[in-house]
Amino acid sequence: TNKAAAIVLDPANADGSVGAVQKATDANIPVFLVNAEINQQGLAKAQLVSDNAQGAALGAQEFVKAMDGKGTYVELLGAPSDNNAATRPNGYATALSQYPDLKREDAQVANWDQKQGHDKMQSMLQAHPDIQGVLAGNDQMALGAIAALK
């Protein structure tokens, strides 16, 4: 209704955003996706995304250094409806599988959300008070975890 010339969208849900992109496309409004993709190829004019598997693998390498290649950790996971919620943990797991002295004690879905990251981190700390590290799939969950750790 606003006669948009184009839409730049960071889709929050790989399946749920398809309808909105379809509606815009049907109205002859080109849609450009950034940061995340949708589960339908060819609908948007372009999907500009990072290589999240590679980014997770690089992050995991730094995690290994910080942990000296050993210890226990927990992981906060993103929203299951988002492709990156699987891609990032898989990237971490691939890199960390080379270090048998690193053991993941628990993983909880915190849906990319700071408050959920905080709350899930608190419950994992109660269950695993001796963990030495935390992996989080995004900054918001990490900030929640940091607040819980403090």
XYZ file of N, CA and C in Angstrom:
450
model
N 0.815 -1.211 0.000
C 0.000 0.000 0.000
C 0.851 1.265 0.000
N 2.104 1.161 0.459
C 2.994 2.323 0.478
C 3.786 2.484 -0.810
N 3.536 1.607 -1.779
C 4.208 1.657 -3.080
C 5.725 1.597 -2.942
N 6.186 0.632 -2.168
C 7.627 0.443 -1.978
C 8.279 0.087 -3.299
N 9.475 0.622 -3.520
C 10.227 0.302 -4.735
C 10.933 -1.042 -4.578
N 11.309 -1.401 -3.355
C 11.975 -2.660 -3.066
C 11.940 -2.886 -1.560
N 12.220 -4.111 -1.153
C 12.285 -4.463 0.264
C 13.605 -5.179 0.516
N 14.309 -4.754 1.565
C 15.487 -5.461 2.050
C 15.049 -6.104 3.362
N 15.169 -7.426 3.436
C 14.601 -8.174 4.554
C 15.632 -9.113 5.162
N 15.694 -9.108 6.474
C 16.458 -10.102 7.220
C 15.418 -11.072 7.778
N 15.148 -12.170 7.059
C 14.055 -13.046 7.469
C 14.327 -13.733 8.804
N 13.345 -13.673 9.681
C 13.485 -14.261 11.008
C 13.134 -15.749 11.017
N 12.524 -16.213 9.948
C 12.048 -17.591 9.913
C 12.152 -18.096 8.481
N 12.935 -19.136 8.264
C 13.208 -19.637 6.915
C 11.950 -20.124 6.201
N 11.003 -20.668 6.942
C 9.740 -21.103 6.344
C 8.678 -20.009 6.442
N 8.575 -19.392 7.610
C 7.515 -18.425 7.868
C 7.619 -17.141 7.066
N 8.812 -16.816 6.579
C 8.978 -15.586 5.806
C 8.663 -15.769 4.328
N 8.488 -16.999 3.877
C 8.210 -17.258 2.460
C 6.938 -16.534 2.019
N 5.895 -16.572 2.823
C 4.618 -15.941 2.471
C 4.746 -14.443 2.267
N 5.498 -13.783 3.136
C 5.674 -12.334 3.015
C 6.451 -11.988 1.753
N 7.486 -12.773 1.459
C 8.272 -12.531 0.249
C 7.410 -12.798 -0.982
N 6.595 -13.848 -0.934
C 5.702 -14.162 -2.055
C 4.711 -13.022 -2.284
N 4.149 -12.488 -1.211
C 3.176 -11.399 -1.316
C 3.815 -10.171 -1.961
N 5.020 -9.824 -1.542
C 5.719 -8.681 -2.131
C 6.038 -8.947 -3.602
N 6.510 -10.143 -3.899
C 6.838 -10.496 -5.286
C 5.595 -10.443 -6.162
N 4.474 -10.938 -5.657
C 3.211 -10.880 -6.403
C 2.781 -9.447 -6.684
N 3.196 -8.512 -5.816
C 2.876 -7.091 -5.999
C 3.961 -6.385 -6.812
N 4.856 -7.170 -7.436
C 5.955 -6.633 -8.244
C 6.924 -5.759 -7.453
N 7.107 -6.109 -6.194
C 8.084 -5.431 -5.346
C 9.253 -6.394 -5.162
N 10.432 -6.067 -5.674
C 11.570 -6.974 -5.514
C 12.023 -7.034 -4.059
N 12.388 -8.238 -3.640
C 12.826 -8.467 -2.267
C 14.261 -8.971 -2.294
N 15.093 -8.354 -1.455
C 16.494 -8.729 -1.308
C 16.687 -9.198 0.136
N 17.140 -10.431 0.299
C 17.319 -10.998 1.633
C 18.761 -10.845 2.078
N 18.945 -10.456 3.328
C 20.284 -10.318 3.902
C 20.369 -11.128 5.184
N 21.547 -11.637 5.463
C 21.882 -12.328 6.697
C 21.318 -13.741 6.798
N 20.108 -13.967 6.340
C 19.491 -15.294 6.435
C 18.706 -15.547 5.160
N 18.474 -16.802 4.885
C 17.761 -17.160 3.667
C 16.397 -17.738 3.996
N 15.575 -17.871 2.976
C 14.287 -18.531 3.129
C 14.367 -19.880 2.425
N 13.418 -20.730 2.730
C 13.428 -22.085 2.182
C 12.692 -22.190 0.849
N 12.839 -21.184 0.018
C 12.310 -21.264 -1.334
C 13.244 -20.488 -2.251
N 13.899 -21.200 -3.125
C 14.842 -20.582 -4.053
C 14.092 -19.849 -5.166
N 14.704 -18.758 -5.653
C 14.182 -18.048 -6.811
C 13.080 -17.056 -6.534
N 12.596 -16.979 -5.328
C 11.505 -16.060 -5.007
C 12.026 -14.644 -4.776
N 13.086 -14.516 -4.010
C 13.711 -13.209 -3.781
C 14.667 -12.920 -4.927
N 14.918 -11.649 -5.171
C 15.866 -11.267 -6.218
C 17.277 -11.732 -5.879
N 17.619 -11.683 -4.581
C 18.938 -12.128 -4.142
C 18.868 -12.502 -2.671
N 19.722 -13.459 -2.288
C 19.882 -13.835 -0.894
C 21.361 -13.654 -0.563
N 21.666 -12.623 0.197
C 23.046 -12.282 0.539
C 23.313 -12.752 1.965
N 23.991 -13.883 2.081
C 24.198 -14.468 3.396
C 25.677 -14.763 3.629
N 26.031 -14.777 4.881
C 27.382 -15.155 5.281
C 27.500 -16.671 5.247
N 28.723 -17.144 5.207
C 28.970 -18.570 5.320
C 29.017 -18.889 6.814
N 27.857 -19.204 7.370
C 27.760 -19.418 8.813
C 28.473 -20.675 9.281
N 28.596 -21.679 8.419
C 29.347 -22.873 8.801
C 30.825 -22.532 8.954
N 31.350 -21.772 8.015
C 32.753 -21.364 8.085
C 32.980 -20.441 9.284
N 32.055 -19.508 9.495
C 32.176 -18.604 10.639
C 32.158 -19.356 11.961
N 31.291 -20.362 12.059
C 31.235 -21.162 13.285
C 32.530 -21.952 13.475
N 33.063 -22.493 12.389
C 34.317 -23.249 12.486
C 35.458 -22.350 12.957
N 35.500 -21.125 12.438
C 36.530 -20.171 12.878
C 36.340 -19.803 14.345
N 35.084 -19.574 14.744
C 34.799 -19.291 16.151
C 35.179 -20.450 17.045
N 34.926 -21.668 16.571
C 35.268 -22.854 17.347
C 36.781 -22.966 17.545
N 37.551 -22.577 16.541
C 39.008 -22.614 16.678
C 39.469 -21.676 17.790
N 38.860 -20.502 17.867
C 39.195 -19.563 18.944
C 38.734 -20.101 20.295
N 37.585 -20.774 20.294
C 37.065 -21.392 21.514
C 38.053 -22.445 22.020
N 38.576 -23.252 21.115
C 39.568 -24.281 21.480
C 40.785 -23.626 22.132
N 41.266 -22.529 21.548
C 42.410 -21.827 22.129
C 42.088 -21.332 23.536
N 40.912 -20.728 23.691
C 40.524 -20.194 24.998
C 40.375 -21.303 26.040
N 39.957 -22.482 25.593
C 39.761 -23.617 26.498
C 41.010 -24.492 26.617
N 42.084 -24.127 25.950
C 43.309 -24.938 25.921
C 43.037 -26.365 25.452
N 42.032 -26.511 24.596
C 41.743 -27.806 23.993
C 41.116 -28.843 24.897
N 40.660 -28.417 26.092
C 40.072 -29.388 27.015
C 39.046 -28.707 27.915
N 38.161 -29.503 28.477
C 37.181 -28.990 29.424
C 35.762 -29.275 28.991
N 34.836 -28.815 29.805
C 33.416 -29.017 29.540
C 32.772 -27.683 29.202
N 31.744 -27.765 28.385
C 31.044 -26.549 27.971
C 29.577 -26.845 27.700
N 28.805 -25.781 27.579
C 27.402 -25.862 27.190
C 27.201 -24.971 25.973
N 26.050 -25.147 25.329
C 25.788 -24.381 24.106
C 24.367 -23.844 24.103
N 24.234 -22.592 23.683
C 22.930 -21.973 23.490
C 22.631 -21.956 21.996
N 21.460 -22.471 21.633
C 21.078 -22.654 20.238
C 20.008 -21.656 19.819
N 20.017 -21.312 18.539
C 19.043 -20.394 17.983
C 17.703 -21.046 17.703
N 16.791 -20.251 17.151
C 15.437 -20.705 16.841
C 15.474 -21.820 15.806
N 14.871 -22.971 16.100
C 14.916 -24.098 15.174
C 14.334 -23.795 13.791
N 13.492 -22.786 13.687
C 12.907 -22.429 12.390
C 13.894 -21.700 11.486
N 15.026 -21.301 12.019
C 16.045 -20.575 11.268
C 17.146 -21.544 10.844
N 17.485 -21.543 9.568
C 18.522 -22.457 9.061
C 19.836 -22.332 9.828
N 20.159 -21.122 10.282
C 21.418 -20.920 10.999
C 21.440 -21.617 12.359
N 20.275 -21.929 12.889
C 20.217 -22.633 14.166
C 20.784 -24.037 14.042
N 20.819 -24.574 12.846
C 21.476 -25.871 12.608
C 22.877 -25.668 12.055
N 23.045 -24.680 11.179
C 24.335 -24.475 10.512
C 25.440 -24.130 11.494
N 25.173 -23.215 12.402
C 26.218 -22.795 13.342
C 26.640 -23.923 14.284
N 25.700 -24.610 14.946
C 26.134 -25.719 15.807
C 26.860 -26.825 15.033
N 26.441 -27.076 13.808
C 27.137 -28.086 12.998
C 28.568 -27.638 12.709
N 28.750 -26.351 12.428
C 30.096 -25.818 12.209
C 30.953 -25.934 13.452
N 30.357 -25.617 14.617
C 31.084 -25.784 15.877
C 31.463 -27.250 16.070
N 30.478 -28.132 15.905
C 30.691 -29.559 16.173
C 31.762 -30.150 15.269
N 31.749 -29.758 14.006
C 32.749 -30.276 13.074
C 34.153 -29.919 13.534
N 34.349 -28.674 13.906
C 35.675 -28.243 14.357
C 36.035 -28.837 15.712
N 35.079 -28.878 16.625
C 35.375 -29.340 17.990
C 35.514 -30.851 18.079
N 35.000 -31.572 17.082
C 35.110 -33.036 17.110
C 36.556 -33.511 17.048
N 37.449 -32.637 16.658
C 38.873 -32.975 16.586
C 39.556 -32.895 17.953
N 38.808 -32.502 18.968
C 39.369 -32.313 20.310
C 38.595 -33.180 21.306
N 39.009 -34.422 21.485
C 38.262 -35.342 22.353
C 38.242 -34.935 23.817
N 39.119 -34.031 24.216
C 39.127 -33.584 25.608
C 38.175 -32.421 25.868
N 37.462 -31.991 24.830
C 36.395 -31.005 24.979
C 35.071 -31.755 24.967
N 34.250 -31.536 25.980
C 32.997 -32.271 26.085
C 31.826 -31.314 26.289
N 30.852 -31.403 25.383
C 29.630 -30.600 25.541
C 28.724 -31.304 26.537
N 28.412 -30.613 27.632
C 27.582 -31.170 28.702
C 26.094 -30.999 28.432
N 25.732 -29.930 27.722
C 24.305 -29.642 27.536
C 24.159 -28.639 26.398
N 22.985 -28.595 25.822
C 22.632 -27.595 24.808
C 21.157 -27.272 24.979
N 20.841 -25.994 24.946
C 19.458 -25.549 25.111
C 19.107 -24.533 24.027
N 17.880 -24.597 23.546
C 17.387 -23.629 22.567
C 17.014 -22.353 23.309
N 17.603 -21.231 22.884
C 17.300 -19.930 23.481
C 16.762 -18.956 22.425
N 16.498 -19.449 21.222
C 15.771 -18.703 20.186
C 16.359 -17.345 19.829
N 17.683 -17.215 19.870
C 18.385 -15.975 19.532
C 18.055 -14.843 20.509
N 17.499 -15.138 21.655
C 16.941 -14.127 22.560
C 17.802 -13.969 23.817
N 18.029 -12.729 24.225
C 18.883 -12.450 25.383
C 18.283 -12.981 26.676
N 17.011 -12.730 26.921
C 16.388 -13.202 28.166
C 16.373 -14.724 28.212
N 16.042 -15.354 27.094
C 16.055 -16.815 27.072
C 17.486 -17.346 27.251
N 18.456 -16.652 26.670
C 19.848 -17.035 26.864
C 20.227 -16.989 28.334
N 19.773 -15.937 29.002
C 20.021 -15.790 30.442
C 19.376 -16.933 31.222
N 18.094 -17.153 30.964
C 17.348 -18.154 31.724
C 17.872 -19.569 31.463
N 18.172 -19.883 30.207
C 18.692 -21.219 29.874
C 20.082 -21.411 30.475
N 20.875 -20.344 30.466
C 22.211 -20.435 31.051
C 22.113 -20.697 32.549
N 21.183 -20.030 33.223
C 20.996 -20.265 34.660
C 20.640 -21.724 34.936
N 19.737 -22.280 34.134
C 19.344 -23.679 34.377
C 20.490 -24.633 34.054
N 21.283 -24.330 33.028
C 22.421 -25.199 32.723
C 23.496 -25.092 33.794
N 23.662 -23.914 34.365
C 24.630 -23.752 35.464
C 24.218 -24.556 36.692
N 22.925 -24.601 36.955
C 22.452 -25.398 38.084
C 22.704 -26.880 37.845
N 22.496 -27.322 36.593
C 22.695 -28.737 36.265
C 24.166 -29.099 36.116
N 24.975 -28.133 35.689
C 26.399 -28.371 35.409
C 27.240 -27.223 35.983
N 27.370 -27.155 37.308
C 28.046 -26.004 37.920
C 29.537 -25.904 37.612
N 30.137 -26.959 37.106
C 31.578 -26.950 36.871
C 31.972 -26.719 35.417
N 31.037 -26.275 34.579
C 31.396 -26.058 33.173
C 32.458 -24.973 33.073
N 33.246 -25.065 32.013
C 34.330 -24.101 31.835
C 34.146 -23.206 30.619
N 33.139 -23.478 29.798
C 32.948 -22.673 28.604
C 31.506 -22.651 28.143
N 31.200 -21.655 27.316
C 29.856 -21.502 26.746
C 30.000 -21.116 25.287
N 29.249 -21.791 24.438
C 29.119 -21.392 23.032
C 27.709 -20.847 22.848
N 27.588 -19.768 22.115
C 26.274 -19.201 21.821
C 26.218 -18.875 20.330
N 25.081 -19.141 19.715
C 24.923 -18.943 18.284
C 24.782 -17.500 17.849
N 24.581 -16.566 18.777
C 24.543 -15.147 18.415
C 24.878 -14.279 19.634
N 25.026 -12.996 19.371
C 25.413 -12.056 20.424
C 24.366 -11.940 21.525
N 23.095 -11.921 21.148
C 22.042 -11.729 22.152
C 22.037 -12.858 23.175
N 22.118 -14.099 22.707
C 22.155 -15.223 23.653
C 23.425 -15.170 24.492
N 24.524 -14.772 23.870
C 25.786 -14.670 24.617
C 25.677 -13.618 25.715
N 25.053 -12.482 25.415
C 24.877 -11.455 26.452
C 24.013 -11.966 27.598
N 22.993 -12.737 27.276
C 22.170 -13.344 28.332
C 22.990 -14.307 29.176
N 23.827 -15.105 28.517
C 24.672 -16.053 29.244
C 25.654 -15.314 30.156
N 26.236 -14.246 29.663
C 27.183 -13.467 30.457
C 26.504 -12.921 31.711
N 25.285 -12.405 31.551
C 24.556 -11.878 32.711
C 24.290 -12.986 33.734
N 23.947 -14.175 33.259
C 23.706 -15.298 34.169
C 24.998 -15.717 34.868
N 26.086 -15.712 34.148
C 27.374 -16.099 34.734
C 27.822 -15.111 35.809
N 27.527 -13.829 35.591
C 27.884 -12.824 36.596
C 27.069 -13.016 37.846
